[in-house]
């Protein structure tokens, strides 16, 4: 079988956090050795919420740097900016015309927006269709994402199957890939870690800020002596992501035994995270020192992405009777 095509995107709405890293960036980086990987910075998607042009440009570059610093290898994987291949918006339009309204009315981002009493933009409503266009434009087989994006990949599969029924086999039907042990990384307040909840731990926080954030993780008020349940603790859940198995087993035993307070466990979590991201911090500082390095990587990525996207669009237009 030919090597699979892997594709995923991340929105430049702020600096990436541990949920983004363990849910999508790290699995994406692992996939780069197993197939043809394409990763992009989804600036068109971020424009659903970021309407400050300088911030959008800045975040787009800084998320790309973060991804590279964490181990994305531009020799192996293609890293590009979504808007460098604007044909994706053309495909999104064509797919929009095949999308039943109820399918989008059922999507959670839109429903959450309504539940909060906000008025969603048409862009936010149609967001999953643009995501389907991203995936189908590059003939992707596998889409590594966090669990919250599974529904969007299902929308993509439905649209691809419908288009293939109507116009012949023009699209590859993709599959999501979700790391079961990670699934959803929990934030400082015990909810899903998300930029929209203000409960994140960033990958590149300053030492003092990181320490303070970890110390602020919400816990119950069990006294130091009491036995504690490791299974329900966010400290243990986060520690499992960044510490080795023996250190995790020790922390779990000490939770059950009682006699140590949450402050001690938080300190250990801080140290593990600080150490885990130390090599990434060093690499990021190197990459950031010369902006032309990132420019060249993104230009090369755009050219490699276009080489796939343009023939797809030709095929799709022809099949659909456009031009
Ligand atoms: P946010 O919710 O902070 O805005 P994004 O929507 O930009 O994050 O998510 C980018 C990628 O990171 C997606 O694949 C998403 O599934 C993943 N992701 C985001 N938050 C988490 C989390 N708490 N746990 C696991 N994966 C996550
Ligand atoms: N919607 C994704 C998110 O919020 C980002 C994204 C955009 C994406 N297009 C994609 C992910 C295509 C995978 C494939 O995180």
PDB file of N, CA and C and ligand atoms in Angstrom, residues 7-11 20 24 40 42 45 82 127 130-132 134-135 143-145 148-149 152-153, ligand 2:
ATOM      1  N   UNK A   7      -2.904  14.642   7.387  1.00  0.00           N
ATOM      2  CA  UNK A   7      -3.063  16.102   7.378  1.00  0.00           C
ATOM      3  C   UNK A   7      -3.764  16.579   8.642  1.00  0.00           C
ATOM      4  N   UNK A   8      -3.266  17.692   9.175  1.00  0.00           N
ATOM      5  CA  UNK A   8      -3.996  18.322  10.278  1.00  0.00           C
ATOM      6  C   UNK A   8      -3.688  19.818  10.295  1.00  0.00           C
ATOM      7  N   UNK A   9      -4.521  20.551  11.028  1.00  0.00           N
ATOM      8  CA  UNK A   9      -4.347  21.999  11.100  1.00  0.00           C
ATOM      9  C   UNK A   9      -4.482  22.482  12.527  1.00  0.00           C
ATOM     10  N   UNK A  10      -3.916  23.641  12.795  1.00  0.00           N
ATOM     11  CA  UNK A  10      -4.074  24.263  14.110  1.00  0.00           C
ATOM     12  C   UNK A  10      -4.345  25.741  13.897  1.00  0.00           C
ATOM     13  N   UNK A  11      -5.310  26.252  14.681  1.00  0.00           N
ATOM     14  CA  UNK A  11      -5.717  27.654  14.506  1.00  0.00           C
ATOM     15  C   UNK A  11      -4.756  28.592  15.223  1.00  0.00           C
ATOM     16  N   UNK A  20      -3.265  21.194  22.975  1.00  0.00           N
ATOM     17  CA  UNK A  20      -2.885  21.191  21.563  1.00  0.00           C
ATOM     18  C   UNK A  20      -1.684  20.272  21.328  1.00  0.00           C
ATOM     19  N   UNK A  24      -2.705  16.974  19.453  1.00  0.00           N
ATOM     20  CA  UNK A  24      -2.517  17.059  18.017  1.00  0.00           C
ATOM     21  C   UNK A  24      -1.060  17.205  17.575  1.00  0.00           C
ATOM     22  N   UNK A  40      -0.836  22.476   8.637  1.00  0.00           N
ATOM     23  CA  UNK A  40      -0.959  23.885   8.260  1.00  0.00           C
ATOM     24  C   UNK A  40      -1.457  24.724   9.424  1.00  0.00           C
ATOM     25  N   UNK A  42      -4.017  27.295  10.431  1.00  0.00           N
ATOM     26  CA  UNK A  42      -5.341  27.567   9.865  1.00  0.00           C
ATOM     27  C   UNK A  42      -5.754  29.020  10.109  1.00  0.00           C
ATOM     28  N   UNK A  45      -9.408  29.824   9.413  1.00  0.00           N
ATOM     29  CA  UNK A  45     -10.263  29.385  10.521  1.00  0.00           C
ATOM     30  C   UNK A  45     -10.169  30.343  11.704  1.00  0.00           C
ATOM     31  N   UNK A  82      -2.439  28.067   5.743  1.00  0.00           N
ATOM     32  CA  UNK A  82      -3.671  27.724   5.015  1.00  0.00           C
ATOM     33  C   UNK A  82      -3.949  28.721   3.886  1.00  0.00           C
ATOM     34  N   UNK A 127     -17.828  26.737   9.446  1.00  0.00           N
ATOM     35  CA  UNK A 127     -16.466  26.329   9.798  1.00  0.00           C
ATOM     36  C   UNK A 127     -16.151  24.863   9.446  1.00  0.00           C
ATOM     37  N   UNK A 130     -15.282  24.389   5.737  1.00  0.00           N
ATOM     38  CA  UNK A 130     -13.917  24.804   5.375  1.00  0.00           C
ATOM     39  C   UNK A 130     -12.918  23.740   5.834  1.00  0.00           C
ATOM     40  N   UNK A 131     -13.184  23.159   6.974  1.00  0.00           N
ATOM     41  CA  UNK A 131     -12.295  22.100   7.465  1.00  0.00           C
ATOM     42  C   UNK A 131     -12.365  20.877   6.535  1.00  0.00           C
ATOM     43  N   UNK A 132     -13.556  20.562   6.055  1.00  0.00           N
ATOM     44  CA  UNK A 132     -13.692  19.450   5.095  1.00  0.00           C
ATOM     45  C   UNK A 132     -12.896  19.771   3.831  1.00  0.00           C
ATOM     46  N   UNK A 134     -10.222  21.602   3.607  1.00  0.00           N
ATOM     47  CA  UNK A 134      -8.799  21.397   3.918  1.00  0.00           C
ATOM     48  C   UNK A 134      -8.415  19.932   3.725  1.00  0.00           C
ATOM     49  N   UNK A 135      -9.255  19.086   4.279  1.00  0.00           N
ATOM     50  CA  UNK A 135      -8.912  17.659   4.310  1.00  0.00           C
ATOM     51  C   UNK A 135      -9.003  17.052   2.907  1.00  0.00           C
ATOM     52  N   UNK A 143      -6.350  11.931   9.685  1.00  0.00           N
ATOM     53  CA  UNK A 143      -6.392  13.273  10.254  1.00  0.00           C
ATOM     54  C   UNK A 143      -6.163  13.177  11.771  1.00  0.00           C
ATOM     55  N   UNK A 144      -4.926  13.423  12.242  1.00  0.00           N
ATOM     56  CA  UNK A 144      -4.680  13.364  13.698  1.00  0.00           C
ATOM     57  C   UNK A 144      -5.239  14.614  14.390  1.00  0.00           C
ATOM     58  N   UNK A 145      -6.171  14.411  15.296  1.00  0.00           N
ATOM     59  CA  UNK A 145      -6.811  15.529  16.008  1.00  0.00           C
ATOM     60  C   UNK A 145      -7.163  15.108  17.430  1.00  0.00           C
ATOM     61  N   UNK A 148     -12.264  16.503  20.371  1.00  0.00           N
ATOM     62  CA  UNK A 148     -13.270  17.521  20.058  1.00  0.00           C
ATOM     63  C   UNK A 148     -13.437  17.752  18.552  1.00  0.00           C
ATOM     64  N   UNK A 149     -12.488  17.299  17.754  1.00  0.00           N
ATOM     65  CA  UNK A 149     -12.579  17.526  16.304  1.00  0.00           C
ATOM     66  C   UNK A 149     -13.150  16.330  15.547  1.00  0.00           C
ATOM     67  N   UNK A 152     -16.095  16.921  13.290  1.00  0.00           N
ATOM     68  CA  UNK A 152     -15.797  17.623  12.041  1.00  0.00           C
ATOM     69  C   UNK A 152     -15.244  16.675  10.982  1.00  0.00           C
ATOM     70  N   UNK A 153     -14.489  15.680  11.416  1.00  0.00           N
ATOM     71  CA  UNK A 153     -13.972  14.711  10.440  1.00  0.00           C
ATOM     72  C   UNK A 153     -15.135  13.844   9.933  1.00  0.00           C
TER      73      UNK A 153
HETATM   74  N1  LIG B   2     -10.737  22.950  13.339  1.00  0.00           N
HETATM   75  C1  LIG B   2      -9.470  22.546  13.870  1.00  0.00           C
HETATM   76  C2  LIG B   2      -9.370  23.036  15.321  1.00  0.00           C
HETATM   77  O1  LIG B   2     -10.120  23.835  15.769  1.00  0.00           O
HETATM   78  C3  LIG B   2      -8.327  23.111  13.072  1.00  0.00           C
HETATM   79  C4  LIG B   2      -8.405  22.629  11.659  1.00  0.00           C
HETATM   80  C5  LIG B   2      -8.769  23.364  10.582  1.00  0.00           C
HETATM   81  C6  LIG B   2      -8.149  21.301  11.195  1.00  0.00           C
HETATM   82  N2  LIG B   2      -8.751  22.596   9.449  1.00  0.00           N
HETATM   83  C7  LIG B   2      -8.382  21.327   9.799  1.00  0.00           C
HETATM   84  C8  LIG B   2      -7.761  20.124  11.817  1.00  0.00           C
HETATM   85  C9  LIG B   2      -8.225  20.180   9.006  1.00  0.00           C
HETATM   86  C10 LIG B   2      -7.622  18.961  11.014  1.00  0.00           C
HETATM   87  C11 LIG B   2      -7.861  19.011   9.619  1.00  0.00           C
HETATM   88  O2  LIG B   2      -8.539  22.603  16.021  1.00  0.00           O
END
